[in-house]
PDB file of C-alpha atoms in Angstrom:
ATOM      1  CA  UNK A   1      -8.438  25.916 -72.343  1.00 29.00           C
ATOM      2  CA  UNK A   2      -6.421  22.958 -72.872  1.00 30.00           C
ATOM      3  CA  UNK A   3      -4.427  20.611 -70.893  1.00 33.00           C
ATOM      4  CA  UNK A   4      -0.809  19.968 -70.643  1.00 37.00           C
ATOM      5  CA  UNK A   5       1.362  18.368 -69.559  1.00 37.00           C
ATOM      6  CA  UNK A   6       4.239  19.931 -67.617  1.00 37.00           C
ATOM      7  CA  UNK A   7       7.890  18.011 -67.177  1.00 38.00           C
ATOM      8  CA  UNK A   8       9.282  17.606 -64.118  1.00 40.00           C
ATOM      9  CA  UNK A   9      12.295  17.906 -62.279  1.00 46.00           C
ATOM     10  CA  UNK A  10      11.115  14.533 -60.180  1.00 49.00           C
ATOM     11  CA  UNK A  11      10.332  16.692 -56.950  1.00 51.00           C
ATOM     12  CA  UNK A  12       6.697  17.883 -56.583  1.00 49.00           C
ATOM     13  CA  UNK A  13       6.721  20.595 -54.220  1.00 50.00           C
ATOM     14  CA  UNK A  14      10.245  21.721 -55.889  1.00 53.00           C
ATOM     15  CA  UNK A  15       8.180  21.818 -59.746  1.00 51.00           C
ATOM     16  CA  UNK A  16       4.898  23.767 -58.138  1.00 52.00           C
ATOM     17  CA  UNK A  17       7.024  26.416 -56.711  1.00 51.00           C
ATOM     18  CA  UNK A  18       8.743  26.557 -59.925  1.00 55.00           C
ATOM     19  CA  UNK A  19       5.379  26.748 -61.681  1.00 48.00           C
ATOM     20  CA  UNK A  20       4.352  29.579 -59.279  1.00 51.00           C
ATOM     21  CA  UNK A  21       7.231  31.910 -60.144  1.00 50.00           C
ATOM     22  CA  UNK A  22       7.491  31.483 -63.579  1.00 48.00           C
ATOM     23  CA  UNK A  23       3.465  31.659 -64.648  1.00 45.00           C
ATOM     24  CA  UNK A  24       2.239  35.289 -65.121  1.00 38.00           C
ATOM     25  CA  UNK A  25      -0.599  36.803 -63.838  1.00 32.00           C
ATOM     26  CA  UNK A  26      -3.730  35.974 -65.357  1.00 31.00           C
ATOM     27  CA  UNK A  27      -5.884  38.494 -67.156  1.00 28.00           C
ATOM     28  CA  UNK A  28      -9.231  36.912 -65.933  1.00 30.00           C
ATOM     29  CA  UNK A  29      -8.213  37.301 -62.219  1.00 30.00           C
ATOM     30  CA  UNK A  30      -9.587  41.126 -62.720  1.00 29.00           C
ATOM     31  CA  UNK A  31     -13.847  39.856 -63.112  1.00 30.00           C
ATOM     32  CA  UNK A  32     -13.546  37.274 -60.170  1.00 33.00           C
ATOM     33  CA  UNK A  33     -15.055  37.917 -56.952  1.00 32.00           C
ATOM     34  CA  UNK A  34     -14.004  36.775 -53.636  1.00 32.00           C
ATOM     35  CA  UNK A  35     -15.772  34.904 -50.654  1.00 35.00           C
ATOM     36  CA  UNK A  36     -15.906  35.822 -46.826  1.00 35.00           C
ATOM     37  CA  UNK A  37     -13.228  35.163 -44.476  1.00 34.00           C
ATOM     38  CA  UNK A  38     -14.187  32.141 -41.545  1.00 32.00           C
ATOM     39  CA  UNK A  39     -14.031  28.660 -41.021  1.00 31.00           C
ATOM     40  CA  UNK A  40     -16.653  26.566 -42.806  1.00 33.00           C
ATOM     41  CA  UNK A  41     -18.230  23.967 -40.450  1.00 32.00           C
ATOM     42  CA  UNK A  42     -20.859  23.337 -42.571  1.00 31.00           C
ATOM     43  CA  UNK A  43     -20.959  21.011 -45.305  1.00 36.00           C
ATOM     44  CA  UNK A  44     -23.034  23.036 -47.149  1.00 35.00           C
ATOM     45  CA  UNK A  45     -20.726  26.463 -47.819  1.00 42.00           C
ATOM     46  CA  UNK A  46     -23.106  29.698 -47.701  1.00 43.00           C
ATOM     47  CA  UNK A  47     -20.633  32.388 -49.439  1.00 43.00           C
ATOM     48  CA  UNK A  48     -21.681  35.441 -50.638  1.00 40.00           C
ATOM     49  CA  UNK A  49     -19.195  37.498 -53.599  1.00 42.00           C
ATOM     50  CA  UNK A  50     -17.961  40.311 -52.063  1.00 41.00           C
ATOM     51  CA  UNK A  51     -15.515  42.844 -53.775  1.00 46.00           C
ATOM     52  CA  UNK A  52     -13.971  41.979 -57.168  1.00 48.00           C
ATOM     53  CA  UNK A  53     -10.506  40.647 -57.211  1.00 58.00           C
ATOM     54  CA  UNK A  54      -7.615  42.064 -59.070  1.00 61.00           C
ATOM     55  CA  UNK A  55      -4.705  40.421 -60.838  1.00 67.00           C
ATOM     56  CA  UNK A  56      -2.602  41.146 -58.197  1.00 70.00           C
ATOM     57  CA  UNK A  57      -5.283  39.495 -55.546  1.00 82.00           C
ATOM     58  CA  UNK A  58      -6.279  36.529 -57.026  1.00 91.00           C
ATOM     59  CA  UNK A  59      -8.579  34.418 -55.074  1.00 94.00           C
ATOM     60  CA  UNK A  60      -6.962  30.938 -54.562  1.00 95.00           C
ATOM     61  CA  UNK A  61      -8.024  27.211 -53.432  1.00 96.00           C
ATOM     62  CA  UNK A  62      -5.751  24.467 -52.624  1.00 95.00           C
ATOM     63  CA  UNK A  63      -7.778  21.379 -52.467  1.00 93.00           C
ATOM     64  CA  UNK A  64      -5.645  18.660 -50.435  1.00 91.00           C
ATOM     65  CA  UNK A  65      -8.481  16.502 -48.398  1.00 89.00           C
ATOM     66  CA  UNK A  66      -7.213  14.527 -45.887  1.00 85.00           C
ATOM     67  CA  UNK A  67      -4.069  12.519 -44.744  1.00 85.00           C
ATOM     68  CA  UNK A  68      -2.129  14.675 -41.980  1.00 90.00           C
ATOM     69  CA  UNK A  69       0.847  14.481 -42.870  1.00 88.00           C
ATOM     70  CA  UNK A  70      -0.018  15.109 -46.887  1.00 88.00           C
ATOM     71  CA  UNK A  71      -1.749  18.237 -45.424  1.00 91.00           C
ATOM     72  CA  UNK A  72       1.255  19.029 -43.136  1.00 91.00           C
ATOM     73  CA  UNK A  73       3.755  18.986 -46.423  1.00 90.00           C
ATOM     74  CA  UNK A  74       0.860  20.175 -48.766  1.00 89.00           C
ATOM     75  CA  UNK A  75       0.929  23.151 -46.652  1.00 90.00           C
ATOM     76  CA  UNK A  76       4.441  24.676 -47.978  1.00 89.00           C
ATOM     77  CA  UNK A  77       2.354  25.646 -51.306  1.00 91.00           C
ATOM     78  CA  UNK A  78       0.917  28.624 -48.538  1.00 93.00           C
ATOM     79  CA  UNK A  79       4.091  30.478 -48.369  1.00 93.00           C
ATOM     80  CA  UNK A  80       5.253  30.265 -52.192  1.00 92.00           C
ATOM     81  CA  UNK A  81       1.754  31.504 -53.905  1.00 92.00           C
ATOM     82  CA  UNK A  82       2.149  34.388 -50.609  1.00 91.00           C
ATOM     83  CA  UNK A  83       5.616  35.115 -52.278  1.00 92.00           C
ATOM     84  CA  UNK A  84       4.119  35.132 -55.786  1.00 90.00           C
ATOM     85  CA  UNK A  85       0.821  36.788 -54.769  1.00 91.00           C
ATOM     86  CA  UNK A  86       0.942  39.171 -51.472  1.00 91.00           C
ATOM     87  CA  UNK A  87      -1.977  39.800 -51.537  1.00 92.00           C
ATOM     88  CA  UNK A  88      -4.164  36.474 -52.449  1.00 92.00           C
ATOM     89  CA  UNK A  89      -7.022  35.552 -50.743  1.00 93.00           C
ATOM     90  CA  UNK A  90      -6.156  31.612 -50.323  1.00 94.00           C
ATOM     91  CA  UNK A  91      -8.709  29.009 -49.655  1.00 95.00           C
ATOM     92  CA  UNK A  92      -7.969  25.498 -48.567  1.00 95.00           C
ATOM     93  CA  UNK A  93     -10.376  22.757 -48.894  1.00 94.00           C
ATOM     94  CA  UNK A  94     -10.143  19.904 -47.024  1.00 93.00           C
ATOM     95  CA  UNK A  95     -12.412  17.234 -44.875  1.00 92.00           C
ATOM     96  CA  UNK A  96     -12.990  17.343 -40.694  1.00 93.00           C
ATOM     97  CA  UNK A  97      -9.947  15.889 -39.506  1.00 91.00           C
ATOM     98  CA  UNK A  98      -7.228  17.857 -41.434  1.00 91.00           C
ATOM     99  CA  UNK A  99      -8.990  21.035 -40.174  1.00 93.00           C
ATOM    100  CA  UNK A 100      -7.486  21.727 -36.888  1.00 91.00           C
ATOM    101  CA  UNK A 101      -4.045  21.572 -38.713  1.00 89.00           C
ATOM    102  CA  UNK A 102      -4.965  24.806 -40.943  1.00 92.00           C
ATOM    103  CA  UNK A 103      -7.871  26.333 -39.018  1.00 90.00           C
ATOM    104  CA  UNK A 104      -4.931  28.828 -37.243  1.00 89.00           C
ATOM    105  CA  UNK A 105      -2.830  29.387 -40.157  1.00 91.00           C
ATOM    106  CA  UNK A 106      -2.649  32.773 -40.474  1.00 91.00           C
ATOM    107  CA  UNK A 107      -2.232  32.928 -44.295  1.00 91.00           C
ATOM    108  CA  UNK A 108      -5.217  31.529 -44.918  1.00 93.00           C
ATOM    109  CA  UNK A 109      -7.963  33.087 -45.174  1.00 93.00           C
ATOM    110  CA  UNK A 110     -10.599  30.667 -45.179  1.00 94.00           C
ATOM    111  CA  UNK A 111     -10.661  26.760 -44.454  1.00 94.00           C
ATOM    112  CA  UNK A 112     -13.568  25.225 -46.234  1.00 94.00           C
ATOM    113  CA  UNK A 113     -14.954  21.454 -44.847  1.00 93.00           C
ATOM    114  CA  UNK A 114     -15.622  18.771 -47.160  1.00 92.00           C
ATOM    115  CA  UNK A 115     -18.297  16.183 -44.971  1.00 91.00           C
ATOM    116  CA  UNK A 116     -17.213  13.262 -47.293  1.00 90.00           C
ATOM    117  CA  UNK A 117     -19.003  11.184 -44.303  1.00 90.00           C
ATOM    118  CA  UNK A 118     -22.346  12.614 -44.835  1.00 93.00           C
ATOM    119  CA  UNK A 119     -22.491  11.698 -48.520  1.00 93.00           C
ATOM    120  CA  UNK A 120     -21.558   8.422 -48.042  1.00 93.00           C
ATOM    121  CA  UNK A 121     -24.464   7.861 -45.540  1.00 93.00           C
ATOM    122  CA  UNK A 122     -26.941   9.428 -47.878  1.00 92.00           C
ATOM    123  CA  UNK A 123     -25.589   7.280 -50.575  1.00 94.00           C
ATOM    124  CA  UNK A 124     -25.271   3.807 -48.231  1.00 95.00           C
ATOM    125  CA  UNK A 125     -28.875   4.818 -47.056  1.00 95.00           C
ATOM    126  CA  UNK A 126     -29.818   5.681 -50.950  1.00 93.00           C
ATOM    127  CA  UNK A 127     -31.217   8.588 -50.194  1.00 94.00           C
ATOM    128  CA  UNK A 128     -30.124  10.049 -53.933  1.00 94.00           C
ATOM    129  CA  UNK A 129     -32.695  13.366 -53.470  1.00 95.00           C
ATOM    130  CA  UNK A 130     -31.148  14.155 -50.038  1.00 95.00           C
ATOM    131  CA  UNK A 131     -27.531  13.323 -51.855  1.00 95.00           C
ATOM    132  CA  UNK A 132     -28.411  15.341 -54.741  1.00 94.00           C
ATOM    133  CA  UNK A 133     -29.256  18.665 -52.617  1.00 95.00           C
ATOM    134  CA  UNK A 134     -26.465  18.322 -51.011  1.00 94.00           C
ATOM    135  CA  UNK A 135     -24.177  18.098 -53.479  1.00 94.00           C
ATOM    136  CA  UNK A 136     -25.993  20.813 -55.550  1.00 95.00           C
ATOM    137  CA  UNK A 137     -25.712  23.222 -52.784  1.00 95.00           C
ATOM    138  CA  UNK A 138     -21.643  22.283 -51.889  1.00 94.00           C
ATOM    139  CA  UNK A 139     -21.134  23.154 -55.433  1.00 94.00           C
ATOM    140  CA  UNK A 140     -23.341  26.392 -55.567  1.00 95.00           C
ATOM    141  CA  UNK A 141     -21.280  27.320 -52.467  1.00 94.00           C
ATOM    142  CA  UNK A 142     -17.801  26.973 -54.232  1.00 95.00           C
ATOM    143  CA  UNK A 143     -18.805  28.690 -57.166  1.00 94.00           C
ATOM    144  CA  UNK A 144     -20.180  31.869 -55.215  1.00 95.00           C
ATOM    145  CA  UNK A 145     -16.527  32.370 -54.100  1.00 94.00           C
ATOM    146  CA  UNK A 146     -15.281  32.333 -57.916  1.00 93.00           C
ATOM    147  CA  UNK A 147     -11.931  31.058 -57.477  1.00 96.00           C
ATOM    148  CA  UNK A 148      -9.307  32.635 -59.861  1.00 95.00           C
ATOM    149  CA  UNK A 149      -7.148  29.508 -59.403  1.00 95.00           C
ATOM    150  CA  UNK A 150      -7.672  25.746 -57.766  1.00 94.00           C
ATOM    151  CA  UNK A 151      -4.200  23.698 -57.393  1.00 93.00           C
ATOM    152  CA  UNK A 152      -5.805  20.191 -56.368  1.00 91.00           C
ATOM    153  CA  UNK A 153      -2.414  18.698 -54.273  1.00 88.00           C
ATOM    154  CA  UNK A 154      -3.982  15.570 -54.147  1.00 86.00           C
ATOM    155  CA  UNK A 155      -4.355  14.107 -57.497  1.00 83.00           C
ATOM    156  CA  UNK A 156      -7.628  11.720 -57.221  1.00 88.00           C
ATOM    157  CA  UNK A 157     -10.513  11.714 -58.817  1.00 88.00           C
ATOM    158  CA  UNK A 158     -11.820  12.954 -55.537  1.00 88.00           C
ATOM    159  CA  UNK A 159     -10.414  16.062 -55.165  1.00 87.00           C
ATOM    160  CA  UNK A 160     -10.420  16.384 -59.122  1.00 90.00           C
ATOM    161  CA  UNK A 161     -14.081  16.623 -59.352  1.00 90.00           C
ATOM    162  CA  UNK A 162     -14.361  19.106 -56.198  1.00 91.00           C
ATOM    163  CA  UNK A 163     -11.925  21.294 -58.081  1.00 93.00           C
ATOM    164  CA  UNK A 164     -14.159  20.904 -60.833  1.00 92.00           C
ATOM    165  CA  UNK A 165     -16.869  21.647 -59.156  1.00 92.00           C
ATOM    166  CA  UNK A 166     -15.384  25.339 -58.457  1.00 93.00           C
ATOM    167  CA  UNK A 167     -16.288  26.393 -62.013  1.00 92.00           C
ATOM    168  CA  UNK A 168     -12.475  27.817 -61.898  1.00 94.00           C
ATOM    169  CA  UNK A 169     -11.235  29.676 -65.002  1.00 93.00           C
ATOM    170  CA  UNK A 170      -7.409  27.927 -64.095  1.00 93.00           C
ATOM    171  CA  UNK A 171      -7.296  24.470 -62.653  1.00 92.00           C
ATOM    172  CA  UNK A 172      -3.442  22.806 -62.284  1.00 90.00           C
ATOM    173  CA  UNK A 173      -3.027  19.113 -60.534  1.00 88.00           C
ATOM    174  CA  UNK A 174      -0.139  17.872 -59.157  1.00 83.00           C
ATOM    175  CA  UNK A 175       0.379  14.426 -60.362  1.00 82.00           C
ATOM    176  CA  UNK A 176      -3.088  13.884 -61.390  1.00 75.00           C
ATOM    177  CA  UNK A 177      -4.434  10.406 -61.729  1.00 80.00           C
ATOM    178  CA  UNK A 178      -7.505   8.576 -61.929  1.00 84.00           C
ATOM    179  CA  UNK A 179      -9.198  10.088 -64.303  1.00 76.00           C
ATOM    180  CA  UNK A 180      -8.625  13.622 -62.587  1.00 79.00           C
ATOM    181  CA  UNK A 181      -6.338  15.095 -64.874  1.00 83.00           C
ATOM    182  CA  UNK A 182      -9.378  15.265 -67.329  1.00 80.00           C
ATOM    183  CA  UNK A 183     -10.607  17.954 -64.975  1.00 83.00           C
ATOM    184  CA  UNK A 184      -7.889  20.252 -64.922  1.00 86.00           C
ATOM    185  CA  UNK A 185      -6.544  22.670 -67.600  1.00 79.00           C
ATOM    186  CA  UNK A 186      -2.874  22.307 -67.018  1.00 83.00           C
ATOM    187  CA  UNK A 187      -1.091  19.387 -64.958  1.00 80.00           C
ATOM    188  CA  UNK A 188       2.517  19.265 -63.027  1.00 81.00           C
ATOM    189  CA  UNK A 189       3.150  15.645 -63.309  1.00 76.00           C
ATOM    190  CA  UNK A 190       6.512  13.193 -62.442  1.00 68.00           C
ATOM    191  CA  UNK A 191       9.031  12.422 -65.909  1.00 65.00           C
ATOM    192  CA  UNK A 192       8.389   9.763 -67.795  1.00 71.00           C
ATOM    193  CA  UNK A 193      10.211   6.934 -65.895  1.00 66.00           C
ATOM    194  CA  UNK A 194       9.719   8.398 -62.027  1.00 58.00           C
TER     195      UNK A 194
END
């Protein structure tokens, strides 16, 4: 897989809906497997594959980490994949703070909690084996849900390499920068002059 570079109409949100209707289905969608349904308050996600999804059920992650109101606007990508995909399984991703915004949202089914905190101590404290396990078994626990597609709505590095980490078959960012566009197959970026 490659990545491009889509043109946009200047509005974000506007182009990712747009993206969303006019994108078929994707073939590999049908040998992906899903994760369980709950909130993750553990850094460390423990999901086991359960029933394999179909390519009218993809399994879904939105990876938008933290400022509120980025989350709060972020979250109008919930309703148009629902429109495009009924019956998704969608995942967000996202650190402590932003939880209580999506932890109730019915359309999700599963909010998964980034501890950025606890890395940093481990790193500050340079404690790399304790850092290394933990990032090891994040990682394990995003693949074992074998995401179908990861939109990162954030655009950093950050949230690049945690979409990354997914092992994804399809990973789009919205105006990704900072070396995270590297990381995705296909990108919804601002014209040329925006």
């Amino acid at each position: 897989l490659t990545c491009s570079s889509v043109t946009s109409t200047g509005n974000p949100r506007r182009e990712m809906r747009g993206w969303l209707r006019r994108r078929p289905i994707i073939a590999h969608c049908a040998n992906s497997r899903r994760g369980p349904a709950g909130i993750m308050k553990s850094p460390v996600p423990d999901a086991t594959p359960t029933a394999p999804a179909t390519a009218a059920s993809p399994h879904i992650l939105i990876v938008r980490l933290s400022a509120i109101g980025d989350v709060v606007m972020a979250s109008g990508l919930i309703p148009a994949l629902r429109a495009r995909w009924p019956q998704a399984r969608i995942s967000w991703l996202t650190e402590p703070a932003t939880v209580p915004l999506l932890r109730h949202n019915p359309q999700l089914h599963e909010v998964i909690t980034w501890n950025r905190a606890e890395w940093q101590t481990l790193w500050r404290d340079r404690q790399w084996r304790a850092l290394s396990t933990a990032v090891r078994a994040f990682r394990a626990g995003l693949r074992k849900r074998q995401f179908d597609l990861v939109l990162d709505a954030q655009g950093l590095l950050k949230s690049g390499l945690l979409a990354w980490m997914t092992g994804a078959p399809r990973r789009v960012g919205l105006l990704s920068r900072e070396g995270s566009q590297w990381l995705m197959h296909e990108r919804i970026g601002a014209r040329p002059g925006d």
